[in-house]
Tab-separated table of C-alpha atoms in Angstrom:
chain	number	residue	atom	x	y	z
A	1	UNK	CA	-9.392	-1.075	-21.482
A	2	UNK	CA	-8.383	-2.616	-17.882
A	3	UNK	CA	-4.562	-3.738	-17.864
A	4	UNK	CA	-4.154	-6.651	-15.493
A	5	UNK	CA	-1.451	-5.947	-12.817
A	6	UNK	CA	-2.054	-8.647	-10.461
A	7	UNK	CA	-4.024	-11.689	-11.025
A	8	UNK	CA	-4.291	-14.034	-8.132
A	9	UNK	CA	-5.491	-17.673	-8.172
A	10	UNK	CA	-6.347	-20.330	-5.868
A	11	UNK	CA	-4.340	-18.311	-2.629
A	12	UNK	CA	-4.531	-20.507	-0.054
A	13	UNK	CA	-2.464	-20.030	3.129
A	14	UNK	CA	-2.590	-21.250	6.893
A	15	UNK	CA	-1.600	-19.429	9.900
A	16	UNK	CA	-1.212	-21.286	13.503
A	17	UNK	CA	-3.250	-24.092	11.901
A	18	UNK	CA	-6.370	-21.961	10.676
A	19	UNK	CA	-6.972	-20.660	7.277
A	20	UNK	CA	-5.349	-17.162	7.280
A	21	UNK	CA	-6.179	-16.273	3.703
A	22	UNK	CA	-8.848	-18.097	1.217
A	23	UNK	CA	-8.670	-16.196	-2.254
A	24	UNK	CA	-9.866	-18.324	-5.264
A	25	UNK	CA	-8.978	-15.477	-7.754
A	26	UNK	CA	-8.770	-11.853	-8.028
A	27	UNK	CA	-7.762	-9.413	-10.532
A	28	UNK	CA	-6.574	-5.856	-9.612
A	29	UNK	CA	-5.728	-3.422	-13.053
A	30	UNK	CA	-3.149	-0.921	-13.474
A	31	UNK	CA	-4.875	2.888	-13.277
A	32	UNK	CA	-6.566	1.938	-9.768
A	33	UNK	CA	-6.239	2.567	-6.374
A	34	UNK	CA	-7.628	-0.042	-4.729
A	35	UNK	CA	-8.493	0.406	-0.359
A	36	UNK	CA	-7.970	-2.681	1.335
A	37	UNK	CA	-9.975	-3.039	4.638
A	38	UNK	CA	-10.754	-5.197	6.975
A	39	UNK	CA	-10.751	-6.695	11.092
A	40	UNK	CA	-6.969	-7.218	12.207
A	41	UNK	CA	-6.069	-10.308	11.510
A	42	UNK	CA	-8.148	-10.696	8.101
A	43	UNK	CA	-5.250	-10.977	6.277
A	44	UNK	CA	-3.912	-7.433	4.704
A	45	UNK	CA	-0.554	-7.211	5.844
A	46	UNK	CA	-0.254	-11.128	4.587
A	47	UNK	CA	-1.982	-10.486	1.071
A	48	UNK	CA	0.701	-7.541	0.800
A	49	UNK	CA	3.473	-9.807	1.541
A	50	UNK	CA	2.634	-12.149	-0.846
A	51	UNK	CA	2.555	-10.108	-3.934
A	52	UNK	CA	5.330	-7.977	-2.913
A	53	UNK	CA	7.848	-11.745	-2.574
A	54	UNK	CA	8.292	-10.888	0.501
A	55	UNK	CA	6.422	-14.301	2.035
A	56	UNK	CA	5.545	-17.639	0.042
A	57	UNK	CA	1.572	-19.161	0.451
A	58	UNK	CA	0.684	-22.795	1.414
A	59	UNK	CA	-0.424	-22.688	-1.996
A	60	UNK	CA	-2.027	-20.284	-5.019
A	61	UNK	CA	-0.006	-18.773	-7.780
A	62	UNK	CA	0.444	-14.758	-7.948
A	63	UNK	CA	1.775	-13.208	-10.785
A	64	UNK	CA	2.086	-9.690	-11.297
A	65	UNK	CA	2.523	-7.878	-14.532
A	66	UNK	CA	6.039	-5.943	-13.670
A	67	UNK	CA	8.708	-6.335	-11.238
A	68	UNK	CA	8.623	-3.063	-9.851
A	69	UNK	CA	6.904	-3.188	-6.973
A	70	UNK	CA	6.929	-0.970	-4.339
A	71	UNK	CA	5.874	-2.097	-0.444
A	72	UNK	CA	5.956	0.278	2.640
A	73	UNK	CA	4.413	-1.568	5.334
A	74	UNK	CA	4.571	-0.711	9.378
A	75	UNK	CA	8.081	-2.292	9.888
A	76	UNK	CA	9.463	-0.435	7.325
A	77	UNK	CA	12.465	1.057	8.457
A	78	UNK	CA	16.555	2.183	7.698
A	79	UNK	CA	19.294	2.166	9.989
A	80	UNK	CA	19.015	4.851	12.546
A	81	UNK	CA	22.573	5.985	11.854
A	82	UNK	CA	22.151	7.139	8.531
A	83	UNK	CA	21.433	10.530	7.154
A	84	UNK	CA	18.548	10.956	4.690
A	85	UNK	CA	21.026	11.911	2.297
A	86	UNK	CA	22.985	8.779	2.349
A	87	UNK	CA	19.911	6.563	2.149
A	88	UNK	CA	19.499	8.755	-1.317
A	89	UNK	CA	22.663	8.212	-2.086
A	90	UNK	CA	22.695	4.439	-2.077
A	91	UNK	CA	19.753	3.490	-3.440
A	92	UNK	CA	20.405	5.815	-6.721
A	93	UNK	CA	24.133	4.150	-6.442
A	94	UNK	CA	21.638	0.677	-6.701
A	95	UNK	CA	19.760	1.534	-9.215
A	96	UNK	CA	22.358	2.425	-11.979
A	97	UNK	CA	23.918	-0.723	-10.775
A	98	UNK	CA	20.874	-2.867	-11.334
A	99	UNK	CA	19.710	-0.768	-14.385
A	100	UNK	CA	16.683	0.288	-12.455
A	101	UNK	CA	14.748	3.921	-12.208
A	102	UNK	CA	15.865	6.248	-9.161
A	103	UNK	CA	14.722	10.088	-9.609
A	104	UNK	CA	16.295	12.878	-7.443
A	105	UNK	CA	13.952	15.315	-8.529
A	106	UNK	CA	11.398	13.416	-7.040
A	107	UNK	CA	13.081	12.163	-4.341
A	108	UNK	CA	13.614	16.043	-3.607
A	109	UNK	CA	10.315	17.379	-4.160
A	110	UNK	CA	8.840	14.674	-1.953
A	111	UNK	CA	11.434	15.517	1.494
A	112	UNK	CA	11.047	18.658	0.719
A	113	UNK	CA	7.302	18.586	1.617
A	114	UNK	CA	7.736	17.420	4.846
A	115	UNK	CA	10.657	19.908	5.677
A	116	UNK	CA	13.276	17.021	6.288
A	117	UNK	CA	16.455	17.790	6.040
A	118	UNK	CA	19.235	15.850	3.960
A	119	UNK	CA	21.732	15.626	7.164
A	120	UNK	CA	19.223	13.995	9.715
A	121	UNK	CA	19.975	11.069	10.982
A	122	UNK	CA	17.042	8.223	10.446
A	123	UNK	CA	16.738	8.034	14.129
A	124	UNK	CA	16.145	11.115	14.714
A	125	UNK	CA	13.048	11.204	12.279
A	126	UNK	CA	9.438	11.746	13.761
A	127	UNK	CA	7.052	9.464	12.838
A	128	UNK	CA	5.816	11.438	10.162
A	129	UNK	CA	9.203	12.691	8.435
A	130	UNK	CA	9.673	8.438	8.241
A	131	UNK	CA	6.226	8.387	6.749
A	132	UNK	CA	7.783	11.029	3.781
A	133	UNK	CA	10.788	9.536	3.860
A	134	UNK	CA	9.713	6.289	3.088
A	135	UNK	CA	7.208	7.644	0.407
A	136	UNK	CA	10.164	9.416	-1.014
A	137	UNK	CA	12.396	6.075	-1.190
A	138	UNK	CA	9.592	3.837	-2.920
A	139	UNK	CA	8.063	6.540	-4.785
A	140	UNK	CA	11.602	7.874	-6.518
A	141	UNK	CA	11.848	4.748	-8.032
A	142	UNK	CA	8.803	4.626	-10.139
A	143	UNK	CA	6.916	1.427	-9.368
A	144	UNK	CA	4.562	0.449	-11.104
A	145	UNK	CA	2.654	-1.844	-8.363
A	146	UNK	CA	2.553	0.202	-5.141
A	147	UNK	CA	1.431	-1.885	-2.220
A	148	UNK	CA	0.679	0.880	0.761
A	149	UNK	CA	-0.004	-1.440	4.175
A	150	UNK	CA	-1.189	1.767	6.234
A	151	UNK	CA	1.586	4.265	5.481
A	152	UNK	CA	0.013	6.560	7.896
A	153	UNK	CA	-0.473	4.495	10.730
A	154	UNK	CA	0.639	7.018	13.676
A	155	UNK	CA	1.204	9.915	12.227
A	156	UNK	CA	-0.859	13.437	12.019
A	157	UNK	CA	-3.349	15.040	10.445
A	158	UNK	CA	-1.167	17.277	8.654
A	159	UNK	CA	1.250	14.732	7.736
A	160	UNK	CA	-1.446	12.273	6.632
A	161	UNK	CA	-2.770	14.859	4.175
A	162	UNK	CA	0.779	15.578	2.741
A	163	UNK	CA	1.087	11.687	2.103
A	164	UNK	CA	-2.143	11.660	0.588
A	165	UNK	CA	-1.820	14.799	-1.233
A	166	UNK	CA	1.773	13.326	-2.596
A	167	UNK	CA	0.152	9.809	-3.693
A	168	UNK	CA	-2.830	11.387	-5.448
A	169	UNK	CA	-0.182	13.834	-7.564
A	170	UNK	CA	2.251	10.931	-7.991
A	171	UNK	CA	-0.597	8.915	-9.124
A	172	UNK	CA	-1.433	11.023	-12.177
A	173	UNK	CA	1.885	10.925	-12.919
A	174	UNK	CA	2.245	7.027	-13.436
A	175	UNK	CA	-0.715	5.321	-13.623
A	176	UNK	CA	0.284	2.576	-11.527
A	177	UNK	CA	-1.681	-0.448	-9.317
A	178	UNK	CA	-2.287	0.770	-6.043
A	179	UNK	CA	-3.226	-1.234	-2.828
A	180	UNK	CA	-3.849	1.024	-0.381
A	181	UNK	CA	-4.471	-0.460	3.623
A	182	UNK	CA	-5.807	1.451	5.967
A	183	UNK	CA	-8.934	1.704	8.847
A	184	UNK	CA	-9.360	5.576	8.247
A	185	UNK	CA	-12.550	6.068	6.288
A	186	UNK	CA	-11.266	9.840	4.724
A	187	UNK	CA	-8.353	8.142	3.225
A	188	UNK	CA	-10.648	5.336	1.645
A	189	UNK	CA	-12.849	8.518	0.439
A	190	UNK	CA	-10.239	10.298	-0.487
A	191	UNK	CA	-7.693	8.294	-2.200
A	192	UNK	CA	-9.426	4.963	-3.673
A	193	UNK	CA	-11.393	4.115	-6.712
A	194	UNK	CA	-12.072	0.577	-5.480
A	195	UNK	CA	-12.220	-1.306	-2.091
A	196	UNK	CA	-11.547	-4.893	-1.374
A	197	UNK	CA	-12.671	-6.130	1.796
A	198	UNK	CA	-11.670	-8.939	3.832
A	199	UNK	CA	-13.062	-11.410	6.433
A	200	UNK	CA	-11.404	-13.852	7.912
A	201	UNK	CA	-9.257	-14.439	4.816
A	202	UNK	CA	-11.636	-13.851	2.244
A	203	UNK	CA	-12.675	-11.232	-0.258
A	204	UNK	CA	-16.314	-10.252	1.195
A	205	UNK	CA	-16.814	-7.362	-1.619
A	206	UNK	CA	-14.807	-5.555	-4.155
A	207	UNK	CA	-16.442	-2.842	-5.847
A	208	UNK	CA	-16.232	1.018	-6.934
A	209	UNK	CA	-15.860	3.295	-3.638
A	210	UNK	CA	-18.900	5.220	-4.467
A	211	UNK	CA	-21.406	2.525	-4.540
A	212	UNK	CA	-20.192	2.045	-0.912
A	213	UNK	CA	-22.956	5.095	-0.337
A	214	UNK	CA	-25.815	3.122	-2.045
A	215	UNK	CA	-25.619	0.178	0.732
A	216	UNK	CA	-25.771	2.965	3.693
A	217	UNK	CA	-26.847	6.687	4.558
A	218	UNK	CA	-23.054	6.695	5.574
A	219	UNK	CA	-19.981	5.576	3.977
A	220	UNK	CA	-18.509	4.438	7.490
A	221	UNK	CA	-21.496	2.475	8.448
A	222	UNK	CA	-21.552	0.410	5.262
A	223	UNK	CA	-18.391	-0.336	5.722
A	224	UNK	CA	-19.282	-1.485	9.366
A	225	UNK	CA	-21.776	-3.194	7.572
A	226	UNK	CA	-19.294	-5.285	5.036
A	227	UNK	CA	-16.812	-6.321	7.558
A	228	UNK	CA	-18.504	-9.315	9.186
A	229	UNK	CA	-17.084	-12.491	9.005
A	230	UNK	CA	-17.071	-14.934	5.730
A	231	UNK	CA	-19.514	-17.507	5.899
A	232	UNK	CA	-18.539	-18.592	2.379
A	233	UNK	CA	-15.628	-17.811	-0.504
A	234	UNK	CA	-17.066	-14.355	-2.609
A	235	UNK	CA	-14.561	-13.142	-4.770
């Protein structure tokens, strides 16, 4: 049976005076991966923000089922002078400080994939050794709500299928919640078990990835298909 990891009602928020986000309830279960798509501007990156704590709604009341939650969004970052070893270093010093879960094995395993060494500096990083790196970080803490606001944005091919490769295996291992953004239809194919997708705020359709194929020949063009604008609240 489904275990409830978020439950959202009446999520109501404005942005420069419009309605930014219009979500009278939803219900996302531990043991998914859920894709979230939509337009820009539909609302992901807020929806994220929300659950993670990171922003307040005009109004609507979120509650999530544990407190470790994981977020890697697209301004994720670390300052540029330290070394991926001290970044290691001082979140596991945090966690036995705060009596939460840090695992160097994992942390290890997980750099180690994308060849990046313990005595770079963060600035000197390519865009997809920050991708692993910050996969690493969240990952080596065990959450057990991972929200994912396109970890891959800008990086390659071969570095996108590491990170995918990574969350799939990871995945298994925990049985978390998983909110996955992204506009890259192979990842939704891929990674997800569900998709949510927005317009203009709302939730337009939430169903099992696969039955995306019974509303189109194609899985990209019923998603073209989905992501028109909300005429009316469907959650």
């Amino acid at each position: 049976m489904d275990k409830p990891a978020i439950s959202i009602t009446n999520l109501k928020h404005r942005y420069q005076g419009d309605w930014h986000l219009h979500i009278p309830r939803l219900t996302l279960n531990f043991g998914h991966i859920y894709g979230l798509i939509g337009r820009n501007g539909a609302g992901k990156s807020s929806l994220m923000k929300f659950i993670a704590g990171a922003e307040q709604p005009l109004t609507g009341h979120i509650a999530c089922a544990s407190t470790r939650v994981g977020h890697i969004h697209p301004q994720t970052a670390y300052p540029g002078y330290l070394r991926v070893g001290q970044l290691a270093s001082l979140f596991r010093s945090r966690s036995s400080q705060t009596q939460s879960t840090w695992d160097d094995a994992r942390f290890t395993e997980i750099v180690n994939v994308f060849n990046i060494d313990s005595q770079q500096q963060y600035r000197n990083l390519s865009t997809g050794e920050r991708a692993g790196l910050h996969l690493a970080i969240m990952l080596s803490q065990h959450p057990q709500i991972w929200l994912l606001d396109e970890p891959t944005l800008g990086i390659d091919v071969v570095a996108i299928n590491h990170c995918l490769e990574i969350l799939s295996q990871m995945f298994m291992d925990d049985q978390p919640c998983v909110l996955f953004s992204t506009h890259q239809m192979y990842e939704l194919e891929r990674l997800t078990d569900q998709v949510l997708i927005l317009a203009e705020g709302r939730v337009t359709w939430h169903g099992e990835t696969e039955s995306l194929h019974d509303i189109e020949p194609t899985f990209r063009h019923a998603i073209e298909a989905m992501l028109q604008p909300a005429k009316e609240a469907s959650v």
